[in-house]
mmCIF file of C-alpha atoms in Angstrom:
data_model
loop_
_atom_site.group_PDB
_atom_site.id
_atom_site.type_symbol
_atom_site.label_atom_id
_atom_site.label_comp_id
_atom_site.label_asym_id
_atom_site.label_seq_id
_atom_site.Cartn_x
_atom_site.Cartn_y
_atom_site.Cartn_z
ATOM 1 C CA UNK A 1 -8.621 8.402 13.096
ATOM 2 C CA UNK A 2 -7.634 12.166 12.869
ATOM 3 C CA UNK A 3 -5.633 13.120 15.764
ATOM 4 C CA UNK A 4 -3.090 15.639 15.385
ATOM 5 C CA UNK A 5 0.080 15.098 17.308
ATOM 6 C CA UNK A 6 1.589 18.100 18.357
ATOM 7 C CA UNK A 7 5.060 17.549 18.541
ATOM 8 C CA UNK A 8 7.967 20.024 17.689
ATOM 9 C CA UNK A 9 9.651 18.992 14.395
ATOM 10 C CA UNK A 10 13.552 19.534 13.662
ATOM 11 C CA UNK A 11 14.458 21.671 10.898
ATOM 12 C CA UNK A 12 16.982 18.421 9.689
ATOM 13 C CA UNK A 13 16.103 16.953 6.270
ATOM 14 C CA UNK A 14 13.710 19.978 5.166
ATOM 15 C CA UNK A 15 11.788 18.491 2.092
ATOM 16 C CA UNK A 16 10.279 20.128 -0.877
ATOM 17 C CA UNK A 17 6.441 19.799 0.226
ATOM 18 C CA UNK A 18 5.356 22.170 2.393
ATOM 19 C CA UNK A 19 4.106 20.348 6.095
ATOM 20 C CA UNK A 20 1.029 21.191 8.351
ATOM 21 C CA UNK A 21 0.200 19.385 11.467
ATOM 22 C CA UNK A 22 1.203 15.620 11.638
ATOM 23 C CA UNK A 23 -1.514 14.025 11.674
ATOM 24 C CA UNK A 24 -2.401 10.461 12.111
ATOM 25 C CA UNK A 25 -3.983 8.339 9.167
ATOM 26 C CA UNK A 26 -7.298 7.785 8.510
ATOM 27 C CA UNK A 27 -8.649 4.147 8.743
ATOM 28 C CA UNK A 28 -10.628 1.783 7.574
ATOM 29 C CA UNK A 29 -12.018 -0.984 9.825
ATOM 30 C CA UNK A 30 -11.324 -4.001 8.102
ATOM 31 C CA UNK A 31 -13.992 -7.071 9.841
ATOM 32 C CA UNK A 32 -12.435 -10.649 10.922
ATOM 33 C CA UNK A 33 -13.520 -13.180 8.071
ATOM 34 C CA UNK A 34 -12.797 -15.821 5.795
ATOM 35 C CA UNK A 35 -12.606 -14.616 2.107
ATOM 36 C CA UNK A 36 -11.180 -16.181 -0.977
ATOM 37 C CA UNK A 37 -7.556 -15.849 -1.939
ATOM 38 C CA UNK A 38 -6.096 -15.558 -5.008
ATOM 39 C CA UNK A 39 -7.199 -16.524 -8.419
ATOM 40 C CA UNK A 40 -7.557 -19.331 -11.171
ATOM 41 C CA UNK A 41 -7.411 -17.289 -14.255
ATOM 42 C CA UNK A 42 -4.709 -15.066 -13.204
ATOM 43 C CA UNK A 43 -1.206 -15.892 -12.997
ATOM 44 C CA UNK A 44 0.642 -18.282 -11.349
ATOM 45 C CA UNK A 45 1.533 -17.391 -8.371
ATOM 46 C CA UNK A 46 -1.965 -16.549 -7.952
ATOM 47 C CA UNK A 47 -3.023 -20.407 -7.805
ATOM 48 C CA UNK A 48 -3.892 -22.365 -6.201
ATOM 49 C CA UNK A 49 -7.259 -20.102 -4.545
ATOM 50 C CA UNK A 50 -7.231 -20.903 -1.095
ATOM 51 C CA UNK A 51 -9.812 -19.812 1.673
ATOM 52 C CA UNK A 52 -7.978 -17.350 4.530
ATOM 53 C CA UNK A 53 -8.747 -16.199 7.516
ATOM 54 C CA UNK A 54 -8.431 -12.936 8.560
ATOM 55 C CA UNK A 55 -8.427 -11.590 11.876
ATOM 56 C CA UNK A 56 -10.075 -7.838 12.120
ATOM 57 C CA UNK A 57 -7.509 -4.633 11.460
ATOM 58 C CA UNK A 58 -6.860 -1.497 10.130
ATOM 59 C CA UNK A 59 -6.022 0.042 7.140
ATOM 60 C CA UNK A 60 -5.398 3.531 5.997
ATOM 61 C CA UNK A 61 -7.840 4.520 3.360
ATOM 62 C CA UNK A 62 -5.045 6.990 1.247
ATOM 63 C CA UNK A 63 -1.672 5.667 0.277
ATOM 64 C CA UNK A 64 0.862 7.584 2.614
ATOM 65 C CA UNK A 65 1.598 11.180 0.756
ATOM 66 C CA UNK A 66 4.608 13.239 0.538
ATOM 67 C CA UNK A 67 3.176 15.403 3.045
ATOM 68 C CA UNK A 68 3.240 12.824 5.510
ATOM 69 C CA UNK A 69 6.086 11.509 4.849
ATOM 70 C CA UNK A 70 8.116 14.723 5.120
ATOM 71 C CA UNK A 71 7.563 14.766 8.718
ATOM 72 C CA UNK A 72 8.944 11.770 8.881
ATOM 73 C CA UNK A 73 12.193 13.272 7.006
ATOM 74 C CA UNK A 74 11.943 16.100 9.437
ATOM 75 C CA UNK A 75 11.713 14.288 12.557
ATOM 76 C CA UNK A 76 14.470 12.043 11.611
ATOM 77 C CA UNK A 77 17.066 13.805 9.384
ATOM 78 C CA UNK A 78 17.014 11.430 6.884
ATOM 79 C CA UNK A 79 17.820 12.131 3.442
ATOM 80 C CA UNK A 80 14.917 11.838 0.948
ATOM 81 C CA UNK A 81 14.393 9.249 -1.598
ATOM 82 C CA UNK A 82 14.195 9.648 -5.502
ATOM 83 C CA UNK A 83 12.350 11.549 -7.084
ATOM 84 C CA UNK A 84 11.989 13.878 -3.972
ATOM 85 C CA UNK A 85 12.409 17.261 -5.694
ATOM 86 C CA UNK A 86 11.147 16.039 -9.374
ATOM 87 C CA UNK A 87 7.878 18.364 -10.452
ATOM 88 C CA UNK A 88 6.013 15.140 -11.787
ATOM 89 C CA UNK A 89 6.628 13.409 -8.184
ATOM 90 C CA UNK A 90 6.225 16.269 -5.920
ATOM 91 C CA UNK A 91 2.271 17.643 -4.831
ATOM 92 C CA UNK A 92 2.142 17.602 -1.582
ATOM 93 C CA UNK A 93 -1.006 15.260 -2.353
ATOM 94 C CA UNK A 94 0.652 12.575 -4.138
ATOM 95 C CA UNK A 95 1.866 9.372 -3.024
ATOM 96 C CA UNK A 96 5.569 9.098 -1.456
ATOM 97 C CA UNK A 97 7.484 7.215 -4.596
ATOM 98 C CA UNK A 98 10.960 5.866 -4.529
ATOM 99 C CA UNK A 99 10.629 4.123 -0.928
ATOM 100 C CA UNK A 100 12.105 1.257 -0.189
ATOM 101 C CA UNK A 101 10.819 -1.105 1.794
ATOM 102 C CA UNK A 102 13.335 -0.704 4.925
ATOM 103 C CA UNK A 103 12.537 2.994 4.613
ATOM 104 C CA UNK A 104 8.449 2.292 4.957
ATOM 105 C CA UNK A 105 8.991 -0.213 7.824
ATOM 106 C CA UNK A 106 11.189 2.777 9.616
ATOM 107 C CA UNK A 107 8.210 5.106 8.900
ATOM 108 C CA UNK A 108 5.945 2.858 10.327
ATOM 109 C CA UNK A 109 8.068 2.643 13.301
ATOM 110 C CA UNK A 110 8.157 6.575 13.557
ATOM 111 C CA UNK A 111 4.413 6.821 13.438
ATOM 112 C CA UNK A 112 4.041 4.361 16.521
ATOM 113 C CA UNK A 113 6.548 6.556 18.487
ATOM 114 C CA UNK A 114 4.541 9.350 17.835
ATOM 115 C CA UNK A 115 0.933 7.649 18.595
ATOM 116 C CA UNK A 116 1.601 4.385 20.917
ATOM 117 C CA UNK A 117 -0.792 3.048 18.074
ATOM 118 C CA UNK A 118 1.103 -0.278 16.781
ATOM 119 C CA UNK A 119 1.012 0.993 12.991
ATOM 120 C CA UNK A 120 3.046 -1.601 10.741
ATOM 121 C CA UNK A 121 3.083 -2.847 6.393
ATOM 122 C CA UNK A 122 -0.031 -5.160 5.953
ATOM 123 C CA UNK A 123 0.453 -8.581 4.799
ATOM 124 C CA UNK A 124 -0.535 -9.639 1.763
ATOM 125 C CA UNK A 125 -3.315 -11.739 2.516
ATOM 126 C CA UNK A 126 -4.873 -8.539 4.787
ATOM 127 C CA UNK A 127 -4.150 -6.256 1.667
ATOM 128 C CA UNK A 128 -6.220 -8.550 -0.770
ATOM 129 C CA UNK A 129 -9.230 -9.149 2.086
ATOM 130 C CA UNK A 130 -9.271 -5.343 2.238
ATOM 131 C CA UNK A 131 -8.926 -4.499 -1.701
ATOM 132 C CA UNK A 132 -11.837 -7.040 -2.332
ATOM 133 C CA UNK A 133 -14.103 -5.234 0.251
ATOM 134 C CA UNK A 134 -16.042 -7.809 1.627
ATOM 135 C CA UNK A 135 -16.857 -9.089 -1.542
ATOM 136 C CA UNK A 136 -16.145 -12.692 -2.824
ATOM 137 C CA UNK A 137 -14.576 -13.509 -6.529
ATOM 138 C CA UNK A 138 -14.468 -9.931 -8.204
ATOM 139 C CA UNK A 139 -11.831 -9.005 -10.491
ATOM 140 C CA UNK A 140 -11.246 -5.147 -9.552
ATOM 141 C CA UNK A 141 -12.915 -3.323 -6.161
ATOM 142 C CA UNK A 142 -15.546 -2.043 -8.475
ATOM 143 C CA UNK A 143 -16.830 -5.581 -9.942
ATOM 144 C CA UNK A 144 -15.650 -7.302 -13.393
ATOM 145 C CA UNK A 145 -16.052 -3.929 -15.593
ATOM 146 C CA UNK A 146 -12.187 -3.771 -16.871
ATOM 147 C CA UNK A 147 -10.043 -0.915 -16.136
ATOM 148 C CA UNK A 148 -10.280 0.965 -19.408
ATOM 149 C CA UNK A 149 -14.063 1.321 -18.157
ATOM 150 C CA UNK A 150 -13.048 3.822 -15.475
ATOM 151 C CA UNK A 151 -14.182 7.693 -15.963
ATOM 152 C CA UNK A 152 -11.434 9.459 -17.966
ATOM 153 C CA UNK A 153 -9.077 6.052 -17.630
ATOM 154 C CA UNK A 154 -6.937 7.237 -20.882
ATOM 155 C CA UNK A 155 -6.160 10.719 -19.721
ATOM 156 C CA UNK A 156 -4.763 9.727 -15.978
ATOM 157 C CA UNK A 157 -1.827 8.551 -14.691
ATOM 158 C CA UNK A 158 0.406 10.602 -17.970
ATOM 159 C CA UNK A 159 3.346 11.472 -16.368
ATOM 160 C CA UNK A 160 3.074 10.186 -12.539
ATOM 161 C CA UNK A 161 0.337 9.299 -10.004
ATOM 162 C CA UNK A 162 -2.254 11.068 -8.755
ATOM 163 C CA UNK A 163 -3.099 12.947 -5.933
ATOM 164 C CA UNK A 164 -4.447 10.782 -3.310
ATOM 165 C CA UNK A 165 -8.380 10.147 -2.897
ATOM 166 C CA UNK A 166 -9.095 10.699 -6.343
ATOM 167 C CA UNK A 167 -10.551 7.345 -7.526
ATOM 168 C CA UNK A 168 -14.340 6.049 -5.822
ATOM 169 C CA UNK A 169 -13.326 4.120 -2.477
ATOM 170 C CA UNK A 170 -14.392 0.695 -2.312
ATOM 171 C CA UNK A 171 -17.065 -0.487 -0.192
ATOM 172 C CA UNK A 172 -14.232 -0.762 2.721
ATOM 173 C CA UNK A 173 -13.900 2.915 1.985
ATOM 174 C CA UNK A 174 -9.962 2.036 0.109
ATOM 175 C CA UNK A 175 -9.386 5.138 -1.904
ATOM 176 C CA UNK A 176 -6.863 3.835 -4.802
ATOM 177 C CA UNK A 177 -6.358 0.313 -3.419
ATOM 178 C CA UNK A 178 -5.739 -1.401 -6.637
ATOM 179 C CA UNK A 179 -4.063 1.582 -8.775
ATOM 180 C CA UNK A 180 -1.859 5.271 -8.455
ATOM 181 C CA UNK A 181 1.114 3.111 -7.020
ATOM 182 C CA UNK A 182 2.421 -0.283 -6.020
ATOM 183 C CA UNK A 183 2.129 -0.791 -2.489
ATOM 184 C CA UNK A 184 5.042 -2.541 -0.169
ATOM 185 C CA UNK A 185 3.521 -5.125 1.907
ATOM 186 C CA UNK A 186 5.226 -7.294 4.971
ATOM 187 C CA UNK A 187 6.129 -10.192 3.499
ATOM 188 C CA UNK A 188 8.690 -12.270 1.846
ATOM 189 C CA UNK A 189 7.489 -13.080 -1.502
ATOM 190 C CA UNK A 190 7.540 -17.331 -2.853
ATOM 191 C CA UNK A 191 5.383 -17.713 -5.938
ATOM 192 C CA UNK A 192 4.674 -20.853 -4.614
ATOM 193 C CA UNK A 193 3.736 -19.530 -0.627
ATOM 194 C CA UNK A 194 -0.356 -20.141 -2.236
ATOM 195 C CA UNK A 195 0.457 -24.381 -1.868
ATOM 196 C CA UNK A 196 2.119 -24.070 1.538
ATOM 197 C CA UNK A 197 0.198 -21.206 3.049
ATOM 198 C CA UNK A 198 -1.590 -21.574 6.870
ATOM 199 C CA UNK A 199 -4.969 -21.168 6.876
ATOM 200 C CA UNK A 200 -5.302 -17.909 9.658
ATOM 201 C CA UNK A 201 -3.657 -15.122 9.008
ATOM 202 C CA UNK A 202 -1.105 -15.571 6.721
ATOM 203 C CA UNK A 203 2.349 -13.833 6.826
ATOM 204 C CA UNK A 204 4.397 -15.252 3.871
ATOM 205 C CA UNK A 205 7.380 -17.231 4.018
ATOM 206 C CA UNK A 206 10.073 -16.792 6.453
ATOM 207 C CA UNK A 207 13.024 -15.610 4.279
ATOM 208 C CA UNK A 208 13.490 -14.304 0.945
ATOM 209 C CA UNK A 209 15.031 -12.163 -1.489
ATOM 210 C CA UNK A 210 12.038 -9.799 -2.288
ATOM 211 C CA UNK A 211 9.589 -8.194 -0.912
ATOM 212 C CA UNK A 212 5.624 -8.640 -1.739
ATOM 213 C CA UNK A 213 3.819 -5.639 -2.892
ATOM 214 C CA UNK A 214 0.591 -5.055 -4.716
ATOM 215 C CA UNK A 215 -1.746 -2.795 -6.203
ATOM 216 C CA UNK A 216 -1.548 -1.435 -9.656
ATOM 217 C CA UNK A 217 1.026 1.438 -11.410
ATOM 218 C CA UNK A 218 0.490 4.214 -13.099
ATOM 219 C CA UNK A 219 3.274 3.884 -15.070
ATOM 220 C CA UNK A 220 2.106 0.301 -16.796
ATOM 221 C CA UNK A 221 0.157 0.067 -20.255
ATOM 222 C CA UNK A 222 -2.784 -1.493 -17.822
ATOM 223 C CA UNK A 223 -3.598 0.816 -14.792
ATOM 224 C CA UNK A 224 -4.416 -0.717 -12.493
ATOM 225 C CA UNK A 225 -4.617 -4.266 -11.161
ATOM 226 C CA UNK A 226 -6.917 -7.022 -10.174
ATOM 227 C CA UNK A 227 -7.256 -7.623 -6.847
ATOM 228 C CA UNK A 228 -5.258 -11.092 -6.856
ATOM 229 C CA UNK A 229 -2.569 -9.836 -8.796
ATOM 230 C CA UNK A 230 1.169 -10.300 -7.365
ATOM 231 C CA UNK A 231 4.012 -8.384 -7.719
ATOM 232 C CA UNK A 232 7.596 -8.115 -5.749
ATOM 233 C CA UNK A 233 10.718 -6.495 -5.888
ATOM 234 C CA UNK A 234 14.259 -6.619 -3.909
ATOM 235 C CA UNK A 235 13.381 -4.774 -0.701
ATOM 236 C CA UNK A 236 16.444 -2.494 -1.019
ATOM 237 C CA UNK A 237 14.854 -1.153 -4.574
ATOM 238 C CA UNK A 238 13.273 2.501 -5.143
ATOM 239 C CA UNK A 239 11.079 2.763 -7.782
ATOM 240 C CA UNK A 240 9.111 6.003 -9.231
ATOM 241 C CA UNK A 241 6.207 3.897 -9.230
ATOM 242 C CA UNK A 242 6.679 2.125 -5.540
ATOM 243 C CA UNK A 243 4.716 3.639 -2.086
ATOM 244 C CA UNK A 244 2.942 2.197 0.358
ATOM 245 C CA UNK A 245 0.227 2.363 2.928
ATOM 246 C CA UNK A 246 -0.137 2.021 6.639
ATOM 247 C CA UNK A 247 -2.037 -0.918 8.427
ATOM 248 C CA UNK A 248 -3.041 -0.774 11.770
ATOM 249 C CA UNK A 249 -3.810 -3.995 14.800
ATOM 250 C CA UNK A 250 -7.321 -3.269 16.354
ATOM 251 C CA UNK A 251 -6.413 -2.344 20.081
ATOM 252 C CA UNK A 252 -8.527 -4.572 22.302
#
């Protein structure tokens, strides 16, 4: 969905990007299923691979960009993160970096204020359904072929991420799902959530002391991840290499 909200914007927090219109993300429709979660080669935490069930959403199809997030910094006057005004960190086009997770939650709030759509972090279980696209026991969105297979895959990713929307979408139409930048999701991250988790919908454990995200980094040797990998950090943290995308409920 395109929908420009015209709203008059404060001149508070000015950030380095130029802004046009807000305008709302674009999603995905990700379908109600059961898919496979996790893996038996990977990791740990990965194991053990456990069937889910996931009821139908939304997710946007770009990672959120600087341009979009500095409305939010002009609608609310709040200071911008790291990295803000660095050259390597700053197209207008490239992914937010150095949010922390409280700080994507409050842009997720800002968005529904602005739309009345209930946008919110996706969990990690939705994140994995929508990263394997529909299909069932494939390493990467693309298939098995390994990273290093990817078109120019040793001259990206030098010095920061890319502009959004520059990698194939996979068959959900996720532009960059498994690579550019670690995404923050919902939950609470337990390595050992896999043994314990409820079969529908999944939401991760009810406490913590770090957050779940996932999705590769350009700033690793490997580029990007498989699409069970897990990763997590303290919630409060801002990494260079840490952004996020929106999720959406389907309005009945």
């Amino acid at each position: 969905m395109l929908g420009s909200l015209s709203l008059t914007m404060s001149a508070l927090a000015e950030p380095a990007q130029p802004a046009g219109p807000v305008r709302e993300p674009e999603l995905a429709a990700i379908p109600a299923g059961w898919f496979l979660m996790g893996s038996e080669t990977g990791q740990d935490n990965e194991r053990p691979t456990h069937r889910v069930w996931i009821d139908a959403f939304q997710l946007a199809i770009y990672q959120v960009t600087n341009s979009d997030y500095g409305h939010f910094l002009r609608y609310s006057g709040k200071l911008p993160p790291p990295f803000w005004h660095d050259p390597d960190f700053g197209h207008p086009d490239q992914p937010v970096v150095g949010v922390s997770w409280q700080e994507a939650v409050e842009y997720c709030v800002w968005l529904t204020s602005l739309s009345g759509r209930p946008y919110r972090l996706p969990t990690e279980a939705e994140w994995e359904r929508a990263a394997r696209g529909g299909v069932e026991g494939d390493l990467f969105p693309w298939g098995d072929a390994p990273p290093e297979s990817l078109p120019n895959y040793a001259s990206r990713w030098q010095a920061g991420p890319e502009p959004v929307g520059q990698s194939e979408p996979n068959t959900y139409g996720l532009h960059d799902i498994c690579a550019n930048v670690h995404e923050w999701c919902n939950d609470w991250y337990d390595a050992g959530y896999y043994a314990i988790s409820p079969e529908s919908n999944p939401r991760g454990p009810q406490s913590g002391n770090r957050r779940a995200s996932r999705g590769g980094s350009w700033r690793h040797h490997v580029k990007v991840t498989r699409c069970a990998a897990r990763s997590s950090i303290p919630p409060h943290f801002q990494y260079a290499d840490y952004g996020f995308r929106v999720a959406c409920a389907v309005i009945r």
